[in-house]
Coordinates of C-alpha atoms in Angstrom, one line a residue:
X1 CA 0.2 -0.1 0.0
X2 CA 2.7 2.3 0.9
X3 CA 4.7 1.7 -2.5
X4 CA 1.2 2.4 -4.4
X5 CA 0.6 5.7 -2.0
X6 CA 4.3 6.9 -3.2
X7 CA 3.2 6.0 -7.0
X8 CA 0.5 8.5 -6.7
X9 CA 2.5 11.1 -5.1
X10 CA 4.9 11.0 -8.1
X11 CA 2.3 10.9 -10.7
X12 CA 0.4 13.7 -9.1
X13 CA 3.6 16.0 -8.7
X14 CA 4.5 15.4 -12.3
X15 CA 0.9 15.5 -13.8
X16 CA 0.5 19.2 -11.6
X17 CA 3.7 20.7 -11.9
X18 CA 5.5 19.5 -15.0
X19 CA 2.4 21.2 -17.2
X20 CA 2.6 24.5 -15.4
X21 CA 6.7 24.7 -15.6
X22 CA 6.3 24.0 -19.4
X23 CA 3.5 26.8 -19.5
X24 CA 6.5 29.0 -18.3
X25 CA 8.7 28.3 -20.6
X26 CA 11.1 26.8 -18.3
X27 CA 10.8 23.2 -19.9
X28 CA 9.9 19.5 -18.3
X29 CA 13.0 19.0 -16.7
X30 CA 13.1 21.8 -14.3
X31 CA 9.3 20.9 -13.5
X32 CA 10.2 17.5 -12.6
X33 CA 13.1 18.8 -10.4
X34 CA 10.5 21.6 -8.9
X35 CA 8.0 18.2 -8.0
X36 CA 10.9 16.6 -6.5
X37 CA 11.7 19.6 -4.3
X38 CA 8.0 19.9 -3.3
X39 CA 7.2 16.4 -2.3
X40 CA 10.8 15.8 -0.7
X41 CA 12.3 15.6 2.8
X42 CA 12.9 19.5 2.9
X43 CA 9.2 21.0 2.1
X44 CA 6.2 18.4 2.2
X45 CA 8.3 15.3 3.5
X46 CA 5.9 13.1 1.6
X47 CA 8.1 10.7 0.2
X48 CA 11.4 9.3 1.7
X49 CA 14.3 6.9 0.8
X50 CA 15.4 9.5 -1.9
X51 CA 18.4 7.4 -2.7
X52 CA 16.9 4.5 -3.5
X53 CA 14.7 6.0 -5.6
X54 CA 17.3 7.9 -7.4
X55 CA 19.2 4.5 -8.1
X56 CA 16.1 2.9 -9.4
X57 CA 15.5 5.7 -11.4
X58 CA 18.8 6.0 -13.1
X59 CA 17.3 3.4 -15.3
X60 CA 15.7 6.0 -17.2
X61 CA 19.2 7.3 -18.3
X62 CA 20.1 3.6 -18.9
X63 CA 16.9 3.5 -21.3
X64 CA 18.0 6.8 -22.7
X65 CA 21.3 5.6 -24.0
X66 CA 19.7 2.6 -25.4
X67 CA 17.5 4.5 -27.7
X68 CA 20.2 6.7 -28.6
X69 CA 22.5 3.8 -29.6
X70 CA 19.6 2.5 -32.1
X71 CA 20.2 5.9 -33.5
X72 CA 23.6 5.5 -34.3
X73 CA 24.6 2.8 -36.6
X74 CA 28.3 1.4 -36.2
X75 CA 29.5 3.1 -39.3
X76 CA 28.2 6.7 -37.8
X77 CA 29.7 6.1 -34.7
X78 CA 33.0 5.3 -36.3
X79 CA 32.8 8.2 -38.5
X80 CA 32.5 10.3 -35.1
X81 CA 35.7 8.9 -33.5
X82 CA 37.6 12.4 -33.8
X83 CA 34.6 14.2 -32.1
X84 CA 34.6 11.5 -29.2
X85 CA 37.9 11.1 -28.7
X86 CA 39.1 14.4 -29.5
X87 CA 36.6 17.1 -28.2
X88 CA 35.5 14.8 -25.6
X89 CA 39.1 13.9 -24.4
X90 CA 40.1 17.7 -24.5
X91 CA 37.1 18.8 -22.7
X92 CA 37.6 16.0 -20.1
X93 CA 41.5 16.5 -19.4
X94 CA 41.2 20.6 -19.7
X95 CA 38.1 20.9 -17.3
X96 CA 39.6 18.4 -14.6
X97 CA 42.9 20.3 -14.7
X98 CA 41.2 23.3 -14.5
X99 CA 38.4 22.6 -11.5
X100 CA 41.1 20.5 -9.5
X101 CA 43.5 23.5 -10.2
X102 CA 40.8 26.0 -8.3
X103 CA 40.0 23.2 -5.9
X104 CA 43.6 23.1 -4.7
X105 CA 44.0 26.9 -4.6
X106 CA 40.8 26.8 -2.1
X107 CA 42.7 24.6 0.4
X108 CA 41.8 21.0 -0.6
X109 CA 44.8 18.4 -0.3
X110 CA 45.7 17.3 -3.6
X111 CA 43.9 13.7 -3.6
X112 CA 40.5 15.6 -2.6
X113 CA 41.2 18.0 -5.4
X114 CA 41.8 15.5 -8.2
X115 CA 38.6 13.6 -7.1
X116 CA 36.4 16.7 -7.3
X117 CA 38.0 17.7 -10.8
X118 CA 37.3 14.2 -12.0
X119 CA 33.6 14.2 -10.3
X120 CA 32.6 17.8 -11.5
X121 CA 34.2 17.4 -15.4
X122 CA 31.3 15.3 -16.1
X123 CA 28.0 16.5 -17.2
X124 CA 24.8 15.2 -16.9
X125 CA 23.7 13.0 -20.2
X126 CA 20.1 12.9 -18.8
X127 CA 19.5 16.7 -18.3
X128 CA 21.6 17.5 -21.7
X129 CA 20.1 15.0 -23.8
X130 CA 16.3 15.7 -22.7
X131 CA 16.5 19.3 -23.0
X132 CA 18.2 19.3 -26.6
X133 CA 15.5 16.7 -28.0
X134 CA 12.9 19.1 -26.0
X135 CA 14.4 21.9 -28.2
X136 CA 14.8 19.7 -31.1
X137 CA 18.6 20.3 -31.2
X138 CA 19.6 16.9 -31.2
X139 CA 20.4 17.2 -35.0
X140 CA 22.1 20.1 -34.6
X141 CA 26.0 20.7 -35.1
X142 CA 26.1 21.4 -31.4
X143 CA 23.4 18.8 -30.4
X144 CA 26.0 16.3 -32.0
X145 CA 28.9 17.8 -30.6
X146 CA 27.3 17.5 -27.3
X147 CA 26.6 14.0 -27.7
X148 CA 30.0 12.9 -28.9
X149 CA 31.6 14.5 -25.6
X150 CA 29.0 12.9 -23.3
X151 CA 29.8 9.6 -25.0
X152 CA 33.3 10.0 -24.0
X153 CA 32.4 11.0 -20.6
X154 CA 30.6 8.1 -19.8
X155 CA 33.6 6.0 -21.3
X156 CA 35.9 8.1 -18.9
X157 CA 33.6 6.7 -15.9
X158 CA 35.5 3.4 -15.8
X159 CA 38.8 4.7 -15.4
X160 CA 37.8 6.9 -12.8
X161 CA 36.2 4.6 -10.7
X162 CA 39.2 2.2 -10.7
X163 CA 41.7 4.9 -10.3
X164 CA 40.0 6.7 -7.2
X165 CA 40.7 3.9 -4.8
X166 CA 44.3 3.8 -5.7
X167 CA 44.7 7.7 -4.6
X168 CA 43.5 6.5 -1.3
X169 CA 46.3 6.8 1.3
X170 CA 45.0 3.1 2.8
X171 CA 45.7 1.7 -0.9
X172 CA 48.7 -0.6 -1.0
X173 CA 50.8 -2.6 -3.5
X174 CA 48.1 -4.7 -4.7
X175 CA 46.3 -1.7 -5.8
X176 CA 47.9 -1.8 -9.9
X177 CA 47.3 -5.4 -9.8
X178 CA 43.3 -4.6 -9.1
X179 CA 43.4 -1.9 -11.7
X180 CA 44.7 -4.2 -14.5
X181 CA 42.8 -6.9 -13.3
X182 CA 39.6 -4.5 -13.5
X183 CA 40.4 -3.3 -16.9
X184 CA 40.6 -6.9 -18.0
X185 CA 37.3 -7.9 -16.9
X186 CA 35.8 -4.3 -18.6
X187 CA 37.5 -5.3 -21.8
X188 CA 36.2 -9.1 -21.5
X189 CA 32.6 -8.3 -20.8
X190 CA 32.3 -5.5 -23.4
X191 CA 33.7 -8.0 -25.8
X192 CA 30.9 -10.6 -24.7
X193 CA 28.0 -7.8 -25.3
X194 CA 29.7 -7.4 -28.6
X195 CA 29.1 -10.9 -29.7
X196 CA 26.0 -11.6 -28.2
X197 CA 24.4 -8.6 -29.7
X198 CA 25.8 -9.2 -33.1
X199 CA 24.2 -12.6 -33.2
X200 CA 22.3 -14.0 -30.3
X201 CA 20.2 -11.0 -29.7
X202 CA 19.0 -10.8 -33.8
X203 CA 18.2 -14.5 -33.3
X204 CA 16.1 -14.1 -30.3
X205 CA 14.4 -11.1 -31.6
X206 CA 13.4 -13.1 -34.4
X207 CA 12.3 -15.8 -33.0
X208 CA 9.9 -13.8 -30.7
X209 CA 9.1 -11.5 -33.7
X210 CA 7.6 -14.7 -35.5
X211 CA 5.5 -16.7 -32.6
X212 CA 5.3 -14.1 -29.6
X213 CA 2.8 -11.4 -28.9
X214 CA 3.4 -7.5 -29.1
X215 CA 3.6 -7.7 -25.4
X216 CA 6.1 -10.5 -25.4
X217 CA 8.2 -8.5 -27.7
X218 CA 8.1 -5.4 -25.1
X219 CA 9.0 -7.5 -22.6
X220 CA 12.4 -9.2 -24.7
X221 CA 12.9 -5.6 -25.2
X222 CA 13.1 -4.4 -21.8
X223 CA 15.2 -7.7 -20.9
X224 CA 17.6 -6.6 -23.8
X225 CA 18.3 -3.2 -22.0
X226 CA 18.2 -4.5 -18.2
X227 CA 20.3 -7.6 -18.9
X228 CA 23.1 -6.0 -20.6
X229 CA 23.1 -3.2 -17.8
X230 CA 23.3 -5.7 -15.0
X231 CA 26.1 -7.7 -16.8
X232 CA 28.1 -4.4 -17.1
X233 CA 27.5 -3.3 -13.5
X234 CA 28.8 -6.6 -12.5
X235 CA 32.3 -5.7 -13.7
X236 CA 32.1 -2.2 -12.6
X237 CA 31.1 -0.7 -15.7
X238 CA 28.5 2.0 -16.3
X239 CA 24.8 0.5 -16.8
X240 CA 24.1 3.3 -19.4
X241 CA 27.3 2.6 -21.5
X242 CA 26.3 -0.9 -21.9
X243 CA 22.7 -0.2 -22.5
X244 CA 24.1 2.1 -25.6
X245 CA 26.5 -0.6 -26.6
X246 CA 23.4 -3.0 -27.2
X247 CA 21.8 0.0 -28.9
X248 CA 24.6 0.6 -31.3
X249 CA 24.9 -3.1 -31.8
X250 CA 21.0 -3.6 -32.8
X251 CA 21.2 0.1 -34.8
X252 CA 21.7 -1.8 -38.0
X253 CA 18.7 -4.6 -37.0
X254 CA 15.5 -4.9 -38.7
X255 CA 14.0 -4.5 -35.2
X256 CA 15.5 -1.1 -34.5
X257 CA 12.3 0.6 -34.7
X258 CA 10.0 -1.6 -33.1
X259 CA 12.5 -2.1 -29.9
X260 CA 12.9 1.8 -29.9
X261 CA 8.7 2.4 -30.0
X262 CA 8.5 0.1 -27.5
X263 CA 11.3 1.1 -24.9
X264 CA 10.1 5.1 -25.4
X265 CA 7.2 5.1 -23.1
X266 CA 9.6 3.2 -20.2
X267 CA 12.2 5.8 -21.1
X268 CA 10.2 8.6 -20.4
X269 CA 8.4 8.0 -17.2
X270 CA 11.9 6.4 -15.7
X271 CA 13.6 9.5 -17.0
X272 CA 11.1 11.8 -15.1
X273 CA 11.3 9.8 -12.2
X274 CA 15.1 10.1 -11.8
X275 CA 14.8 14.0 -12.3
X276 CA 12.0 14.1 -9.6
X277 CA 14.7 12.0 -7.5
X278 CA 17.4 14.4 -7.8
X279 CA 15.1 17.4 -7.0
X280 CA 14.1 15.3 -3.7
X281 CA 18.0 14.7 -3.2
X282 CA 18.7 18.6 -3.2
X283 CA 20.0 19.2 0.7
X284 CA 18.0 22.6 1.3
X285 CA 19.2 22.7 4.7
X286 CA 23.0 22.9 3.3
X287 CA 21.2 25.8 0.9
X288 CA 20.0 27.7 4.0
X289 CA 22.9 27.2 6.0
X290 CA 25.7 28.4 3.7
X291 CA 23.9 30.1 0.6
X292 CA 26.3 32.0 -1.1
X293 CA 28.9 29.5 -0.7
X294 CA 26.5 26.8 -2.5
X295 CA 25.7 29.2 -5.1
X296 CA 29.2 30.3 -5.4
X297 CA 30.2 26.8 -6.1
X298 CA 27.1 26.1 -8.8
X299 CA 27.7 29.3 -10.7
X300 CA 31.4 28.7 -10.5
X301 CA 31.4 25.2 -11.9
X302 CA 29.0 26.5 -14.7
X303 CA 31.2 29.3 -16.0
X304 CA 34.5 27.1 -15.6
X305 CA 33.0 24.7 -17.8
X306 CA 31.3 26.5 -20.5
X307 CA 34.8 28.3 -20.8
X308 CA 36.7 25.1 -21.0
X309 CA 34.0 23.4 -23.6
X310 CA 33.8 26.9 -26.0
X311 CA 38.0 26.7 -25.8
X312 CA 37.8 22.8 -26.6
X313 CA 34.7 23.3 -29.5
X314 CA 36.1 26.6 -31.0
X315 CA 39.0 24.4 -32.5
X316 CA 36.8 22.2 -34.3
X317 CA 34.6 24.7 -35.7
X318 CA 34.6 28.8 -36.3
X319 CA 30.7 29.0 -35.7
X320 CA 30.3 30.7 -32.6
X321 CA 26.4 29.5 -32.4
X322 CA 27.6 25.8 -32.1
X323 CA 30.2 26.9 -29.5
X324 CA 28.0 28.5 -27.5
X325 CA 25.3 25.9 -27.9
X326 CA 27.5 23.2 -26.8
X327 CA 29.1 25.1 -23.9
X328 CA 25.6 25.6 -22.5
X329 CA 24.3 22.5 -23.1
X330 CA 26.9 20.7 -21.1
X331 CA 27.6 23.2 -18.5
X332 CA 25.9 21.4 -15.5
X333 CA 27.4 18.5 -13.3
X334 CA 26.5 14.9 -14.3
X335 CA 24.6 12.2 -12.2
X336 CA 28.0 10.0 -12.1
X337 CA 29.2 12.9 -9.8
X338 CA 27.7 11.5 -7.1
X339 CA 28.9 8.1 -7.4
X340 CA 32.6 9.4 -7.6
X341 CA 32.0 11.9 -4.6
X342 CA 30.6 9.0 -2.4
X343 CA 33.3 6.7 -3.7
X344 CA 36.0 9.7 -2.5
X345 CA 34.6 9.8 0.8
X346 CA 34.5 6.1 1.2
X347 CA 38.4 5.9 0.3
X348 CA 38.9 8.5 2.6
X349 CA 40.2 11.3 -0.1
X350 CA 37.7 14.0 1.2
X351 CA 35.5 14.7 4.2
X352 CA 31.9 14.1 4.1
X353 CA 30.9 17.8 4.4
X354 CA 32.9 18.8 1.5
X355 CA 31.4 16.0 -0.8
X356 CA 27.9 17.5 0.4
X357 CA 28.9 20.8 -0.7
X358 CA 29.9 19.5 -4.2
X359 CA 26.8 17.6 -4.6
X360 CA 24.7 20.2 -3.8
X361 CA 26.6 22.4 -6.4
X362 CA 26.2 19.6 -8.9
X363 CA 22.2 19.3 -8.1
X364 CA 21.9 23.0 -8.4
X365 CA 24.0 23.2 -11.8
X366 CA 21.6 20.6 -13.1
X367 CA 18.3 22.5 -12.0
X368 CA 20.0 25.8 -13.7
X369 CA 20.6 23.9 -17.1
X370 CA 17.0 25.1 -18.6
X371 CA 17.4 28.3 -17.3
X372 CA 21.2 28.3 -19.0
X373 CA 19.3 27.5 -22.4
X374 CA 17.3 30.1 -22.2
X375 CA 19.7 32.6 -21.4
X376 CA 21.6 31.3 -24.6
X377 CA 18.8 32.1 -26.4
X378 CA 18.7 35.4 -25.2
X379 CA 21.9 36.1 -26.0
X380 CA 21.8 34.3 -29.5
X381 CA 18.9 36.8 -30.3
X382 CA 21.2 39.9 -29.4
X383 CA 24.5 39.1 -31.1
X384 CA 24.7 39.3 -34.7
X385 CA 22.9 36.4 -36.3
X386 CA 25.7 33.5 -37.7
X387 CA 24.3 31.5 -40.5
X388 CA 24.7 28.4 -39.9
X389 CA 26.6 26.2 -42.8
X390 CA 24.4 24.1 -44.9
X391 CA 26.2 21.0 -43.4
X392 CA 25.4 21.9 -40.0
X393 CA 21.8 21.7 -40.9
X394 CA 21.8 18.5 -43.0
X395 CA 24.2 16.6 -41.2
X396 CA 22.4 13.4 -41.8
X397 CA 20.1 12.2 -44.7
X398 CA 16.2 11.9 -43.5
X399 CA 14.3 9.6 -45.5
X400 CA 11.5 11.6 -47.5
X401 CA 9.3 8.6 -48.0
X402 CA 8.0 5.7 -45.8
X403 CA 6.6 2.7 -47.2
X404 CA 4.6 0.6 -44.9
X405 CA 4.1 -2.9 -46.4
X406 CA 7.0 -4.5 -48.1
X407 CA 5.2 -7.2 -50.0
X408 CA 4.8 -7.6 -53.8
X409 CA 3.8 -3.6 -54.3
X410 CA 5.9 -2.1 -51.7
X411 CA 9.2 -3.6 -53.2
X412 CA 8.6 -2.6 -56.7
X413 CA 8.2 0.7 -55.3
X414 CA 11.4 0.4 -53.4
X415 CA 13.3 -0.9 -56.2
X416 CA 12.2 2.2 -58.5
X417 CA 13.1 4.6 -55.6
X418 CA 16.4 3.1 -55.2
X419 CA 17.0 3.4 -59.0
X420 CA 16.4 7.2 -58.6
X421 CA 18.6 7.3 -55.3
X422 CA 15.8 8.1 -53.3
X423 CA 15.8 7.3 -49.8
X424 CA 13.4 5.5 -47.9
X425 CA 12.2 3.7 -44.6
X426 CA 10.6 0.2 -45.3
X427 CA 8.4 -0.9 -42.7
X428 CA 6.7 -4.7 -42.4
X429 CA 5.1 -6.3 -39.8
X430 CA 5.5 -9.9 -40.4
X431 CA 8.8 -11.4 -39.3
X432 CA 8.9 -14.1 -42.2
X433 CA 8.8 -11.5 -44.9
X434 CA 11.5 -9.4 -43.0
X435 CA 14.0 -12.3 -43.1
X436 CA 13.1 -13.5 -46.5
X437 CA 13.6 -9.8 -48.1
X438 CA 16.7 -9.2 -45.8
X439 CA 18.2 -12.5 -47.7
X440 CA 18.5 -10.4 -50.7
X441 CA 20.3 -7.3 -49.6
X442 CA 16.9 -5.0 -49.0
X443 CA 17.1 -2.8 -45.7
X444 CA 13.9 -3.3 -44.0
X445 CA 12.7 -2.6 -40.3
X446 CA 10.0 -5.0 -38.6
X447 CA 7.4 -3.2 -37.0
X448 CA 3.4 -2.6 -36.9
X449 CA 2.9 0.5 -39.1
X450 CA -0.1 1.2 -37.3
X451 CA 1.5 2.0 -34.3
X452 CA 2.1 5.9 -33.8
X453 CA 5.3 5.4 -31.4
X454 CA 6.7 3.2 -34.4
X455 CA 6.3 6.0 -37.1
X456 CA 7.5 8.6 -34.9
X457 CA 10.8 6.5 -34.3
X458 CA 11.1 5.9 -38.3
X459 CA 11.1 10.0 -38.3
X460 CA 7.3 10.3 -40.0
X461 CA 7.4 13.7 -38.8
X462 CA 10.4 14.8 -41.2
X463 CA 9.1 12.2 -44.2
X464 CA 6.8 14.0 -47.3
X465 CA 5.1 10.9 -48.4
X466 CA 3.8 8.0 -47.3
X467 CA 3.1 4.6 -49.5
X468 CA 0.5 2.4 -47.9
X469 CA 1.0 -0.9 -49.4
X470 CA -0.1 -3.2 -46.8
X471 CA -2.2 -6.2 -48.2
X472 CA -4.5 -7.0 -45.4
X473 CA -7.6 -4.4 -45.8
X474 CA -8.0 -3.9 -41.8
X475 CA -4.3 -3.2 -41.1
X476 CA -4.5 -0.7 -44.1
X477 CA -7.3 1.4 -43.1
X478 CA -5.8 1.3 -39.4
X479 CA -2.8 2.6 -40.5
X480 CA -4.1 5.1 -42.5
X481 CA -6.3 6.6 -40.0
X482 CA -3.0 6.8 -37.4
X483 CA -0.9 8.8 -40.5
X484 CA -4.1 10.9 -41.1
X485 CA -4.5 11.6 -37.5
X486 CA -0.7 12.3 -36.3
X487 CA 1.0 13.4 -39.5
X488 CA -1.2 15.4 -41.5
X489 CA 1.4 17.1 -43.5
X490 CA 2.0 13.5 -45.4
X491 CA 0.7 12.8 -48.5
X492 CA -0.6 9.1 -48.8
X493 CA -0.2 6.7 -52.0
X494 CA -2.4 3.8 -51.1
X495 CA -2.7 0.5 -52.4
X496 CA -6.3 -0.7 -52.3
X497 CA -7.0 -4.7 -52.8
X498 CA -10.6 -4.2 -54.2
X499 CA -13.2 -1.2 -54.7
X500 CA -14.8 -1.2 -51.3
X501 CA -11.5 -0.8 -50.2
X502 CA -10.5 2.2 -52.2
X503 CA -13.9 3.4 -51.0
X504 CA -12.8 3.4 -47.3
X505 CA -9.5 5.1 -48.0
X506 CA -11.2 7.6 -49.9
X507 CA -13.6 8.0 -46.6
X508 CA -10.5 8.9 -44.8
X509 CA -9.3 11.6 -47.2
X510 CA -7.1 9.8 -49.2
X511 CA -6.6 10.7 -53.1
X512 CA -4.3 8.8 -54.4
X513 CA -5.5 5.4 -54.5
X514 CA -4.2 2.5 -56.6
X515 CA -6.6 -0.6 -56.9
X516 CA -4.3 -4.0 -56.8
X517 CA -5.0 -5.9 -59.8
X518 CA -6.9 -2.8 -62.0
X519 CA -3.7 -1.8 -64.2
X520 CA -2.6 -5.2 -64.4
X521 CA -5.7 -6.6 -65.9
X522 CA -6.1 -3.5 -68.1
X523 CA -2.6 -4.6 -70.0
X524 CA -3.9 -8.3 -70.0
X525 CA -6.9 -7.3 -71.9
X526 CA -5.1 -5.4 -74.2
X527 CA -2.9 -8.4 -75.2
X528 CA -5.7 -10.4 -74.9
X529 CA -7.7 -8.0 -78.0
X530 CA -4.5 -7.6 -79.7
X531 CA -4.0 -11.3 -79.9
X532 CA -7.7 -11.7 -81.5
X533 CA -6.7 -9.4 -84.5
X534 CA -8.4 -5.9 -83.2
X535 CA -5.0 -4.1 -83.9
X536 CA -2.6 -2.5 -81.2
X537 CA -4.2 1.2 -81.9
X538 CA -7.8 0.0 -81.8
X539 CA -6.9 -2.6 -78.8
X540 CA -5.1 0.8 -76.6
X541 CA -8.4 3.1 -77.5
X542 CA -10.7 0.2 -76.2
X543 CA -8.4 -0.2 -72.8
X544 CA -8.0 3.5 -72.2
X545 CA -11.8 4.2 -72.6
X546 CA -12.6 1.6 -70.4
X547 CA -10.0 2.9 -67.8
X548 CA -11.3 6.3 -67.8
X549 CA -14.9 5.2 -67.8
X550 CA -14.1 3.0 -64.8
X551 CA -11.7 5.4 -62.9
X552 CA -14.6 8.0 -63.3
X553 CA -17.2 5.9 -61.9
X554 CA -14.8 4.9 -59.1
X555 CA -15.2 8.4 -57.7
X556 CA -18.6 8.9 -58.9
X557 CA -20.1 6.2 -56.9
X558 CA -18.1 7.2 -53.5
X559 CA -21.3 8.3 -52.2
X560 CA -23.3 5.4 -52.6
X561 CA -20.7 3.1 -51.8
X562 CA -22.8 1.9 -48.7
X563 CA -25.6 1.5 -50.6
X564 CA -25.7 -2.1 -52.3
X565 CA -29.2 -1.5 -54.3
X566 CA -28.0 1.8 -55.6
X567 CA -24.7 0.3 -56.2
X568 CA -25.8 -2.8 -58.3
X569 CA -28.5 -0.2 -60.2
X570 CA -25.9 2.1 -61.0
X571 CA -23.3 -0.5 -62.4
X572 CA -26.0 -1.8 -64.6
X573 CA -26.5 1.6 -66.0
X574 CA -22.7 2.3 -66.4
X575 CA -22.5 -0.9 -68.4
X576 CA -25.2 -0.2 -70.5
X577 CA -23.6 3.4 -71.2
X578 CA -20.2 2.0 -71.9
X579 CA -21.7 -0.6 -74.3
X580 CA -23.7 2.4 -76.3
X581 CA -20.7 4.3 -76.3
X582 CA -18.8 1.5 -77.9
X583 CA -21.6 0.8 -80.5
X584 CA -21.6 4.4 -81.3
X585 CA -17.9 4.2 -82.2
X586 CA -18.3 1.1 -84.4
X587 CA -21.3 3.0 -85.9
X588 CA -19.1 5.9 -86.6
X589 CA -15.9 3.5 -87.8
X590 CA -18.6 1.9 -90.5
X591 CA -19.6 4.9 -92.1
X592 CA -16.1 6.2 -92.5
X593 CA -15.5 3.1 -94.0
X594 CA -18.3 3.3 -96.7

């Protein structure tokens, strides 16, 4: 009962506070933080054990990294190596040195200063990426650079956690051996996850997609993420890094979009819970006791990180908007600072009060991230507008066409588009069909196109044309309704199995409809007439006349499509009219001959 009461409190706080924060222009992240402060121990004191909640809610960050990994194919990751290791490594070294130097100058011992510098140099993956996503800036140049630097920071957590115990005065000669043992375990686990993700996971997903239900596929997706995260944690690695690696390994999989659509709701809820837990963990008592110290630490941390980030990013690009955007996005402290500072205390590198002050400063810097973005917008609006280079606006290809249903019709459309080098995303709900088509080298994704989450994952909001080539009538209509309701900008070209299917599509406002066997039957009739000696010209005229007449009748009968009696009567009338038309043509032709 107590658990349900806590769930109600969290949901009520989020439902009330987050919309108000968004309406005030502060963004949902700051809304979640405020909700956490309100229900936390220093305000209403409605929920306790914030550290346990924070630890559980970190799975939101894990799921976020998995989804990001799904968007990042291995070849793109390799193409980003310069940004990840060059800019990420440069930012980490420069920021750590600057913060450690300031800590040393303020009177901290060398070991404590190094631990503080390492902890504070990391930024918050959850806060930065969520804020960039809300602002639709993940695909901008500074969004890409921010992600690259965050990826290096996640990689850096491994050696940091191994290094800190070695700095402890109590560490002995066995410290170096433990470090090498830990690194060997890390490399071994990464290799195991890479091999398993490459071969075993795809096989399991193929089996589940073929024989399981949608709920079982969702359970498999969650099991994949949580299982890999736990394996990584067993050898002391970052769970988020493990989830990211699993996502990257499945980025080329046909199940990529379905996995993303299944994980998305859980990711959003757990990330919200993580932000609420961070808000709950703010030590308001320490803020009240030493407000100027805490405020100076938080603002100083953000300023130093901004300056270091700006210096590093400026080497990579001359565009000041990109420099400012990256500096603002990564100016806060990170969630891994909590772990590193706690390890610093347990390793006797710093006293508990120093760690508490730094934790509060990190938390306040997180809370100030949306405000920093607002300040950055204000600054950009008042500075001379810098044109962003073309490659910064179009850094990746966006497929303009989505094909739902990759059977006979969808494959032909796809082959023709490929000949003209027009990118498309193909979605197919049959696991057997996906397996068959991929054997021939076609890129196709498994998933039900009638699910709006899957369409969003396939970037339907950025496409311009939707090809509805699904054979099953009910699924075709369900998909058409979802697309019309959620992506009204998309032009739909639809395949219709028969006349009634075409009328149902017309009811949804779809104008571009092609009946399955209509055109092939016309070509077949043309060949038959020619073979019977009617002549090529006369055969073509007959077929074209029938085609125009029937197409016009299809549109005109739309209004009475549900009245069977009237349809039968109209069909007889149209047939007599067409026969009379051909008889008149024959009489005219006979008169001309005489």
